[in-house]
Short mmCIF file of C-alpha atoms in Angstrom, two decimals:
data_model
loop_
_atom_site.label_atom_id
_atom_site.label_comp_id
_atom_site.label_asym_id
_atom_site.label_seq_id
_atom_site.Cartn_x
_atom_site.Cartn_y
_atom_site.Cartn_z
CA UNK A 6 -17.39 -3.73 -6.81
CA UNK A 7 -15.20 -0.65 -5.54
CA UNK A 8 -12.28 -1.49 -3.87
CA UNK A 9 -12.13 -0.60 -0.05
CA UNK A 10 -11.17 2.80 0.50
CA UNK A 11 -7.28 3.34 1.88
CA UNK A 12 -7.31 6.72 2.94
CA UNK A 13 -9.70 9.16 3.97
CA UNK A 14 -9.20 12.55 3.79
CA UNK A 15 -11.02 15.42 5.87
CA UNK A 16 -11.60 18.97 5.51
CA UNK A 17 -11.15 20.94 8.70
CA UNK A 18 -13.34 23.57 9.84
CA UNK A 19 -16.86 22.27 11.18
CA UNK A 20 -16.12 18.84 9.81
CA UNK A 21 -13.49 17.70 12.05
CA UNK A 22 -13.60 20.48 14.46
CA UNK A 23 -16.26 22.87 15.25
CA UNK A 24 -15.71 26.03 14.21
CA UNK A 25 -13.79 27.92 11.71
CA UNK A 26 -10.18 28.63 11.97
CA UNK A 27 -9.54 31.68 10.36
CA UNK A 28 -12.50 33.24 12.72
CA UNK A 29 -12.06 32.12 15.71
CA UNK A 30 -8.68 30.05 16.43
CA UNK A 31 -8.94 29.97 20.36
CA UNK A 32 -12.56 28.77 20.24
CA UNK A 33 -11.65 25.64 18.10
CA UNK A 34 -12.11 22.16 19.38
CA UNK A 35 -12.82 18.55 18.31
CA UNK A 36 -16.07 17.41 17.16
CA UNK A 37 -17.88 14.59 19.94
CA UNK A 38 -16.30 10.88 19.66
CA UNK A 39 -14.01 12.44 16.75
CA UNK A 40 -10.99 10.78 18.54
CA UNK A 41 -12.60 7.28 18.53
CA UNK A 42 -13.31 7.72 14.63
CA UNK A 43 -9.77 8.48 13.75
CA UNK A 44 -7.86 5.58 16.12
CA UNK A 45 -10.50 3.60 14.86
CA UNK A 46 -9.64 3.53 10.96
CA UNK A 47 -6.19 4.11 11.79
CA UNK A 48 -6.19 0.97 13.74
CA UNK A 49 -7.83 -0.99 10.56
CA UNK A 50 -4.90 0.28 8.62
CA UNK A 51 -7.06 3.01 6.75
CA UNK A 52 -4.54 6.24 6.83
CA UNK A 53 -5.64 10.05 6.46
CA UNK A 54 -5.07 13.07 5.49
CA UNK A 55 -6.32 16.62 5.06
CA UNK A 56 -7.62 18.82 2.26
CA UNK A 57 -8.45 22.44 3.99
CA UNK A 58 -8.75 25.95 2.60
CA UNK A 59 -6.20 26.93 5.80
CA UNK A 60 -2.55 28.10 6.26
CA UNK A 61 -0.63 25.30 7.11
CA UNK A 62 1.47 26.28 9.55
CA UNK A 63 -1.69 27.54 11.70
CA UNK A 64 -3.39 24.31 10.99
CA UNK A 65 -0.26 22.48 12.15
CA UNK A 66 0.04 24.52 15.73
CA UNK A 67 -3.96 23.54 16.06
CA UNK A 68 -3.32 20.00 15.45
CA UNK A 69 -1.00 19.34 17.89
CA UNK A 70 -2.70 21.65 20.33
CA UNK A 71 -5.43 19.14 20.20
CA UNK A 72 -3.31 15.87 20.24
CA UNK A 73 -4.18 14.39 16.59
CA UNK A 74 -1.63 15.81 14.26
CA UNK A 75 -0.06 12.57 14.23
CA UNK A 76 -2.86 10.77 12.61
CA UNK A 77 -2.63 12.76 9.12
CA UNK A 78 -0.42 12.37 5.90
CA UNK A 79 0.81 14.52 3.23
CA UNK A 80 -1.85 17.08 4.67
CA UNK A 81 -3.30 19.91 2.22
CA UNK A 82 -3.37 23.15 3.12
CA UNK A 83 -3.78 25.66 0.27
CA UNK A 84 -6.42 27.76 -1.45
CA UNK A 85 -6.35 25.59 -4.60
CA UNK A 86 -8.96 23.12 -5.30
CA UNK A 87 -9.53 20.31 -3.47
CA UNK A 88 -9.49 18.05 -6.49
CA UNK A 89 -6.21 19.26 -6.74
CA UNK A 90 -5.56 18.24 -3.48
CA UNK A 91 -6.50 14.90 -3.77
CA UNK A 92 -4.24 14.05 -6.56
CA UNK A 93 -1.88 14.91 -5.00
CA UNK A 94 -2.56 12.66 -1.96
CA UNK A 95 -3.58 10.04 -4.05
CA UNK A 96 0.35 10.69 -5.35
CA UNK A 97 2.46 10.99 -2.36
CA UNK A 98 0.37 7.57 -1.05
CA UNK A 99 1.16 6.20 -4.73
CA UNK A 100 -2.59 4.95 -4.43
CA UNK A 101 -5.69 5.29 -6.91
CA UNK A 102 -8.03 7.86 -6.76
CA UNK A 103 -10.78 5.04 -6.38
CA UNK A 104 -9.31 4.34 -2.78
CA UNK A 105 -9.37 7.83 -1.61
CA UNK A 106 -12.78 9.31 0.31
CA UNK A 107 -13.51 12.89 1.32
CA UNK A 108 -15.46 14.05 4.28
CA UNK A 109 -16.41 17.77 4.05
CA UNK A 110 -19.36 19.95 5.33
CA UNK A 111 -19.33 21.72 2.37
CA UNK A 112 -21.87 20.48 -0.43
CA UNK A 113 -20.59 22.24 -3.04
CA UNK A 114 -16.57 20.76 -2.55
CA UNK A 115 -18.22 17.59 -2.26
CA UNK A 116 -20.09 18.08 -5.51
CA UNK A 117 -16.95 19.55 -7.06
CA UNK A 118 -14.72 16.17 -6.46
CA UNK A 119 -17.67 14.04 -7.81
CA UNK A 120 -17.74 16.27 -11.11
CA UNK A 121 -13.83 15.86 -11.67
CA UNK A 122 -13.31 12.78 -10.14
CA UNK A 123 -16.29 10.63 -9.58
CA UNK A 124 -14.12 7.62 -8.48
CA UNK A 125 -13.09 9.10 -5.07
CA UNK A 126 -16.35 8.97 -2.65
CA UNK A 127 -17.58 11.61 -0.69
CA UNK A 128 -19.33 11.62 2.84
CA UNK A 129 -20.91 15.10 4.13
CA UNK A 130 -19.85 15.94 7.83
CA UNK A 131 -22.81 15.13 9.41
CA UNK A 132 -21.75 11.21 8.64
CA UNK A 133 -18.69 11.32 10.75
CA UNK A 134 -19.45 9.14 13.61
CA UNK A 135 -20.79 6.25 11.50
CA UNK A 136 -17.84 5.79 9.35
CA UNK A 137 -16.19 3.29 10.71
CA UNK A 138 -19.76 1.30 10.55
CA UNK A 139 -19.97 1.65 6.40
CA UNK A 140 -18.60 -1.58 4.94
CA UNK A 141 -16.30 0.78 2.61
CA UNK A 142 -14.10 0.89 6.05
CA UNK A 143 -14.60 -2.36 6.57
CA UNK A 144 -11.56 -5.24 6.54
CA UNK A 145 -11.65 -8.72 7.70
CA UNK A 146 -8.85 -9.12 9.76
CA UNK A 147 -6.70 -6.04 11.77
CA UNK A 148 -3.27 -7.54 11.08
CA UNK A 149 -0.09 -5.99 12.34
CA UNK A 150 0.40 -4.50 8.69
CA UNK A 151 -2.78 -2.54 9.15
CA UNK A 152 -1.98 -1.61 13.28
CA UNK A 153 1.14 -0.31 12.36
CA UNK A 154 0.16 1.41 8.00
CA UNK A 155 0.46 4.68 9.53
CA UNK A 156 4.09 4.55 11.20
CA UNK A 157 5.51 2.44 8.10
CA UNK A 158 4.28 5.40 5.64
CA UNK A 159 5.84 7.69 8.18
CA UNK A 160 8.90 5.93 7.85
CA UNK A 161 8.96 6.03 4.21
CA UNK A 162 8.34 9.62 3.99
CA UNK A 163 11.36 9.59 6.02
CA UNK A 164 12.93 7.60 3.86
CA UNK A 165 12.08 9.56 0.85
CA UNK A 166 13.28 13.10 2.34
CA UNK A 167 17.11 11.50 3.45
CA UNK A 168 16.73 10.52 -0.48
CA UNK A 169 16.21 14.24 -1.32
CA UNK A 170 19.02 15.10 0.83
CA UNK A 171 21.62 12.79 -0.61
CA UNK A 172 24.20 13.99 -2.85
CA UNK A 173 25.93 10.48 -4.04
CA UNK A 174 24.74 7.62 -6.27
CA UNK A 175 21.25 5.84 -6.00
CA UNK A 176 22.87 2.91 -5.17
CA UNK A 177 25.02 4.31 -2.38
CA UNK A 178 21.91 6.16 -1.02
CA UNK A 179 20.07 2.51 -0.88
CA UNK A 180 23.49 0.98 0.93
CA UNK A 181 23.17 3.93 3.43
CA UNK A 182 19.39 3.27 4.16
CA UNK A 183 20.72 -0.28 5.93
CA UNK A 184 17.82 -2.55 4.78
CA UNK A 185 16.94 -6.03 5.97
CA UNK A 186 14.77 -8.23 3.53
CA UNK A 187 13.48 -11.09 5.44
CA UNK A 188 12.62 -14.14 2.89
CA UNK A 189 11.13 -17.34 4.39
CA UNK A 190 8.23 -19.76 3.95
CA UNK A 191 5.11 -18.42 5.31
CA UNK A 192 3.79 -19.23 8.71
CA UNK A 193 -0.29 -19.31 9.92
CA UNK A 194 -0.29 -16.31 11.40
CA UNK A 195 0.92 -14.61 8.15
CA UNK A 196 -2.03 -15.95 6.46
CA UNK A 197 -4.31 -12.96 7.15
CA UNK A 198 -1.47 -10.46 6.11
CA UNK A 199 -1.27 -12.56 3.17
CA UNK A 200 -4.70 -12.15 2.31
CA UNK A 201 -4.78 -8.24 3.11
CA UNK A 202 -1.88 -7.88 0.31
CA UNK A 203 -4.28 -9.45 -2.09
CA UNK A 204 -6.92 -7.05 -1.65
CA UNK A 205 -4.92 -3.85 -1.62
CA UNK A 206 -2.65 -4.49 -4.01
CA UNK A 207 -2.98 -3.80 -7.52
CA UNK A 208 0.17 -2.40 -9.38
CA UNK A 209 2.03 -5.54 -8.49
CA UNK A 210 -0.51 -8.51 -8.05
CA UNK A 211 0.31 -10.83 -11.02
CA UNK A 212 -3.53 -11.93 -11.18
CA UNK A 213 -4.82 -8.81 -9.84
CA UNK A 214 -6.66 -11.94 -7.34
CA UNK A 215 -8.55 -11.39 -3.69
CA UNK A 216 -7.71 -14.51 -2.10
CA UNK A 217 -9.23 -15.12 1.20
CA UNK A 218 -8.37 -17.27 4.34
CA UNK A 219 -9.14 -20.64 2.97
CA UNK A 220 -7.52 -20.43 -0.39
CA UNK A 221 -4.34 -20.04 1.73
CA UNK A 222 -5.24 -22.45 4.14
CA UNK A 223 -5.86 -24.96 1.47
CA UNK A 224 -3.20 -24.21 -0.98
CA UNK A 225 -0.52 -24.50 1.67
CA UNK A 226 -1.87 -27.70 2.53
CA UNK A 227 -1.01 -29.38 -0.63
CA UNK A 228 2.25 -31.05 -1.38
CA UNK A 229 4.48 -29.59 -4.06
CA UNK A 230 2.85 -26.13 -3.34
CA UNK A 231 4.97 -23.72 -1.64
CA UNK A 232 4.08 -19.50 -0.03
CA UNK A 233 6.85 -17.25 0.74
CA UNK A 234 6.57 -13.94 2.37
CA UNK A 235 9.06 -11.32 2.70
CA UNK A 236 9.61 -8.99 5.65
CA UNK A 237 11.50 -5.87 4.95
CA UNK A 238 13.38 -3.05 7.98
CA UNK A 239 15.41 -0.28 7.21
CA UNK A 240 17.54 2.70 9.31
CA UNK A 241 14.08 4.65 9.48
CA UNK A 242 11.82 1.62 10.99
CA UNK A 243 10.07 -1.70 10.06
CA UNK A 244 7.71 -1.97 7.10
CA UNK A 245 6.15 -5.22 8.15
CA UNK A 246 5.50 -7.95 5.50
CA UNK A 247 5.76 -6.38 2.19
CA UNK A 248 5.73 -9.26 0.27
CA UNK A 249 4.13 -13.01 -0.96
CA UNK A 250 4.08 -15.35 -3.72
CA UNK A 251 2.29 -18.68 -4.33
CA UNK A 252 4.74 -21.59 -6.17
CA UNK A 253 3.59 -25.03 -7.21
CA UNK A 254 5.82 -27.60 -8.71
CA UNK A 255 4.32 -29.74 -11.86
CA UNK A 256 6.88 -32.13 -13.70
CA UNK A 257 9.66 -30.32 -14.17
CA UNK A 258 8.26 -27.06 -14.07
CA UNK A 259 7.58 -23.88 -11.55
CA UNK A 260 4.47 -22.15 -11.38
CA UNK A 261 4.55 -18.78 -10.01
CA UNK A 262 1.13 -19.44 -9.46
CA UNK A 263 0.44 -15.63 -7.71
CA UNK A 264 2.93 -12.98 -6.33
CA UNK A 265 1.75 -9.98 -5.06
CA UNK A 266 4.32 -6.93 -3.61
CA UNK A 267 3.32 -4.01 -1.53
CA UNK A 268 3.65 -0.49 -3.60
CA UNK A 269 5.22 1.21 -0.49
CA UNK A 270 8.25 -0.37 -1.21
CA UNK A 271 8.40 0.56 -5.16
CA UNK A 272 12.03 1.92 -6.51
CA UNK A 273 14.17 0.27 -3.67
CA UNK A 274 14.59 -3.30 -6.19
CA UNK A 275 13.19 -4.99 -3.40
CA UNK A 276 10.18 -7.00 -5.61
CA UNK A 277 12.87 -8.00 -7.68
CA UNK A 278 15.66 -9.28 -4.84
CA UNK A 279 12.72 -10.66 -3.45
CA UNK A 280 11.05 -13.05 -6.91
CA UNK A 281 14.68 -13.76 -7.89
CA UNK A 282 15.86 -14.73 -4.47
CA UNK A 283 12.95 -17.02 -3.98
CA UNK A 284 13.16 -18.53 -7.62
CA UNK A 285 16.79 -18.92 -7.05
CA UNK A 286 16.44 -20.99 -3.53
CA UNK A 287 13.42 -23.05 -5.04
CA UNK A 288 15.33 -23.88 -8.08
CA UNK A 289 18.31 -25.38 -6.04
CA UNK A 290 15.75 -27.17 -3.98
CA UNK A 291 14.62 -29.04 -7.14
CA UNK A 292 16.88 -29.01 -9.60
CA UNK A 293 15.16 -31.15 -12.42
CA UNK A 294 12.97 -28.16 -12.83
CA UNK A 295 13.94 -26.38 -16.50
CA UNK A 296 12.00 -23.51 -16.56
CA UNK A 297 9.34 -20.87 -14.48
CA UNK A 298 6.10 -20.30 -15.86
CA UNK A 299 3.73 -17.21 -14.32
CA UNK A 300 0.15 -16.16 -15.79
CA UNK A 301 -0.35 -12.10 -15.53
CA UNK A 302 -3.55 -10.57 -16.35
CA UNK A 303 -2.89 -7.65 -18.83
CA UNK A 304 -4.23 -4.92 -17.83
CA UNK A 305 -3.16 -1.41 -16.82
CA UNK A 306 -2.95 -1.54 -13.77
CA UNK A 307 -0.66 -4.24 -13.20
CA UNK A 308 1.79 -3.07 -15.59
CA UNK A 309 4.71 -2.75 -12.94
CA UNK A 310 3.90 -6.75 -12.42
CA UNK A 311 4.73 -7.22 -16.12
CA UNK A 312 7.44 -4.74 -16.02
CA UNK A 313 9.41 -6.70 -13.11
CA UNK A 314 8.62 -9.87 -14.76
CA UNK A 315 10.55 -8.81 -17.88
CA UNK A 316 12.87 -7.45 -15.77
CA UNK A 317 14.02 -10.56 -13.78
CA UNK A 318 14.68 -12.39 -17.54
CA UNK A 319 10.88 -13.98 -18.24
CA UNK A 320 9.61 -14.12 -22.07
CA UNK A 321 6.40 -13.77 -22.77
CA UNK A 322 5.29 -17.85 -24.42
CA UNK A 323 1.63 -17.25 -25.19
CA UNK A 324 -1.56 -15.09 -24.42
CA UNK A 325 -5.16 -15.13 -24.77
CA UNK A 326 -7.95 -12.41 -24.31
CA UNK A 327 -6.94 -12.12 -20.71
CA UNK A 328 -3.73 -13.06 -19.71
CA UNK A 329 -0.78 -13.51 -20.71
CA UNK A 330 1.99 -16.40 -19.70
CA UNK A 331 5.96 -15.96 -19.25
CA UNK A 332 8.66 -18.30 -19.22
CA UNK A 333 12.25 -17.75 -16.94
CA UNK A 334 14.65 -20.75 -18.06
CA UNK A 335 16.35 -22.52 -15.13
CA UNK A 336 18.66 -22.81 -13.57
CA UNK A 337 19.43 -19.05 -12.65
CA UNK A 338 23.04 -17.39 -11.99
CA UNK A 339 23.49 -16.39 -8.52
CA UNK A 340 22.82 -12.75 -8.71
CA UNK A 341 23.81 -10.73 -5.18
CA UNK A 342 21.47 -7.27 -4.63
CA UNK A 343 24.35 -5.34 -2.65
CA UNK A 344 22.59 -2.68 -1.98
CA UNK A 345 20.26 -4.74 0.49
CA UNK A 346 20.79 -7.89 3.26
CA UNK A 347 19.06 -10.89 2.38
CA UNK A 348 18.04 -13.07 5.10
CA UNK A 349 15.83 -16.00 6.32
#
């Protein structure tokens, strides 16, 4: 099954205005109900973007003119191909191309992205108003992670151009960026965000699993079985609940049963503040247990889950045709991440 599609990405002229902009910039204006269509995926969490064979700086000054340049991301506006363009999206959103959709009145740039890349889908123009109706658009619960997807990529493009701008150390640039990691126990009403990270996450879901509702439900339920989320802010805005993992206690031994970590966050050594910081409180909190075992499912995807696994100090114990399993001997040194405040 394809996964659900993240970001949709439209051409411009007579797809989502009518008209062509080169032509005939004063006559431009929105196609009918095309406002309801973007607030509505935005809403779900499902940003956007442009690909359009425009000069940006004119397609800016018409975008704001008519009150929706805020809805779009890492917008292109060149005369290469859109292919092109969508790797690059698909880049700057550090998402795969299978999560990416075009809408474009043209059938030969639709045809084009399905020859190159026949993973991204494709909707002509004339489709617009149903969109949000397609299950592809589809979630199962608006959470305040999806509300709010838009203004925490905003913020890390914000993020990412102070980075650009700093002259010192990595390490002082993280100090600078004054972030807050939140780690707790999870709560009910972080259950659906809990299951959203599940289903959109695949470069750091250990099991590469889509729980639902009632797995969470259930497991938390259970004695010995423990969920923590984290909740991360920095100087340019909140990023919501960014993280979760799934711990069971058997005997004398941790399972990190299933941790999954939002990519927006990648390269800040958040995922790893976060695991350690949880494995570190947990192992206090019982400390007959010797050692933390977590299954990963190798494939390629998920290599940054392996990667941060080896990373925190786990050794890989045994494997079979689909996963793998790692060890982390207890009890762990108190390790302080000084770049970042870690509270509860």
């Amino acid at each position: 099954m394809d996964p659900k599609i993240k970001c949709l990405v439209w051409d411009l002229d007579d797809t989502l205005w009518q008209g062509t902009l080169k032509e005939d910039e004063a006559g431009i204006k929105l196609l009918p109900g095309i406002i309801n269509v973007l607030d509505t995926l935005d809403r779900r969490g499902i940003v956007q973007s442009i690909a359009s064979r425009n000069n940006w700086d004119q397609v800016k000054s018409k975008l704001e003119e008519l009150g929706v340049g805020q809805y779009f991301l890492y917008p292109q506006c060149h005369f290469d191909s859109k292919a092109l363009s969508m790797e690059r999206i698909a880049k700057e959103l550090n998402i795969g191309l299978d999560t990416l959709a075009l809408i474009d009145n043209d059938p030969f740039e639709r045809f084009e992205i399905n020859y190159y890349a026949p993973q991204i889908r494709t909707y002509d123009a004339r489709q617009y108003r149903d969109l949000p109706e397609y299950p592809d658009f589809q979630i199962g619960h608006v959470t305040e992670e999806s509300e709010n997807r838009r203004q925490y990529m905003q913020a890390r493009s914000r993020r990412e151009e102070a980075q650009k701008e700093h002259k010192g150390s990595r390490e002082q640039f993280l100090k600078e960026c004054g972030m807050k990691l939140q780690i707790r126990l999870a709560q009910e009403r972080d259950y659906p965000r809990v299951v959203e990270l599940s289903h959109r996450t695949n470069q750091m879901n250990s099991l590469l699993e889509r729980i639902d509702m009632t797995f969470v439900d259930s497991y938390c339920k259970q004695d010995g079985r423990y969920l923590y989320v984290a909740k991360l802010e920095d100087r340019f805005g909140a990023h919501g609940l960014i993280g979760t993992c799934f711990l069971n206690i058997v005997d004398a031994e941790i399972n990190l049963d299933l941790f999954c970590i939002s990519c927006r966050i990648e390269g800040r050594g958040i995922a790893s503040a976060f695991l350690y910081t949880v494995l570190e409180r947990l192992g206090q909190q019982v400390p007959m247990a010797k050692a933390v075992r977590c299954r990963l499912v190798r494939k390629q995807r998920n290599l940054p889950a392996r990667l941060l696994l080896e990373m925190l100090g786990f050794k890989k114990s045994a494997a079979d045709d689909l996963t793998s399993t790692y060890i982390l001997q207890l009890p762990l040194p108190h390790k302080v991440f000084n770049w970042l405040e870690i509270g509860e």
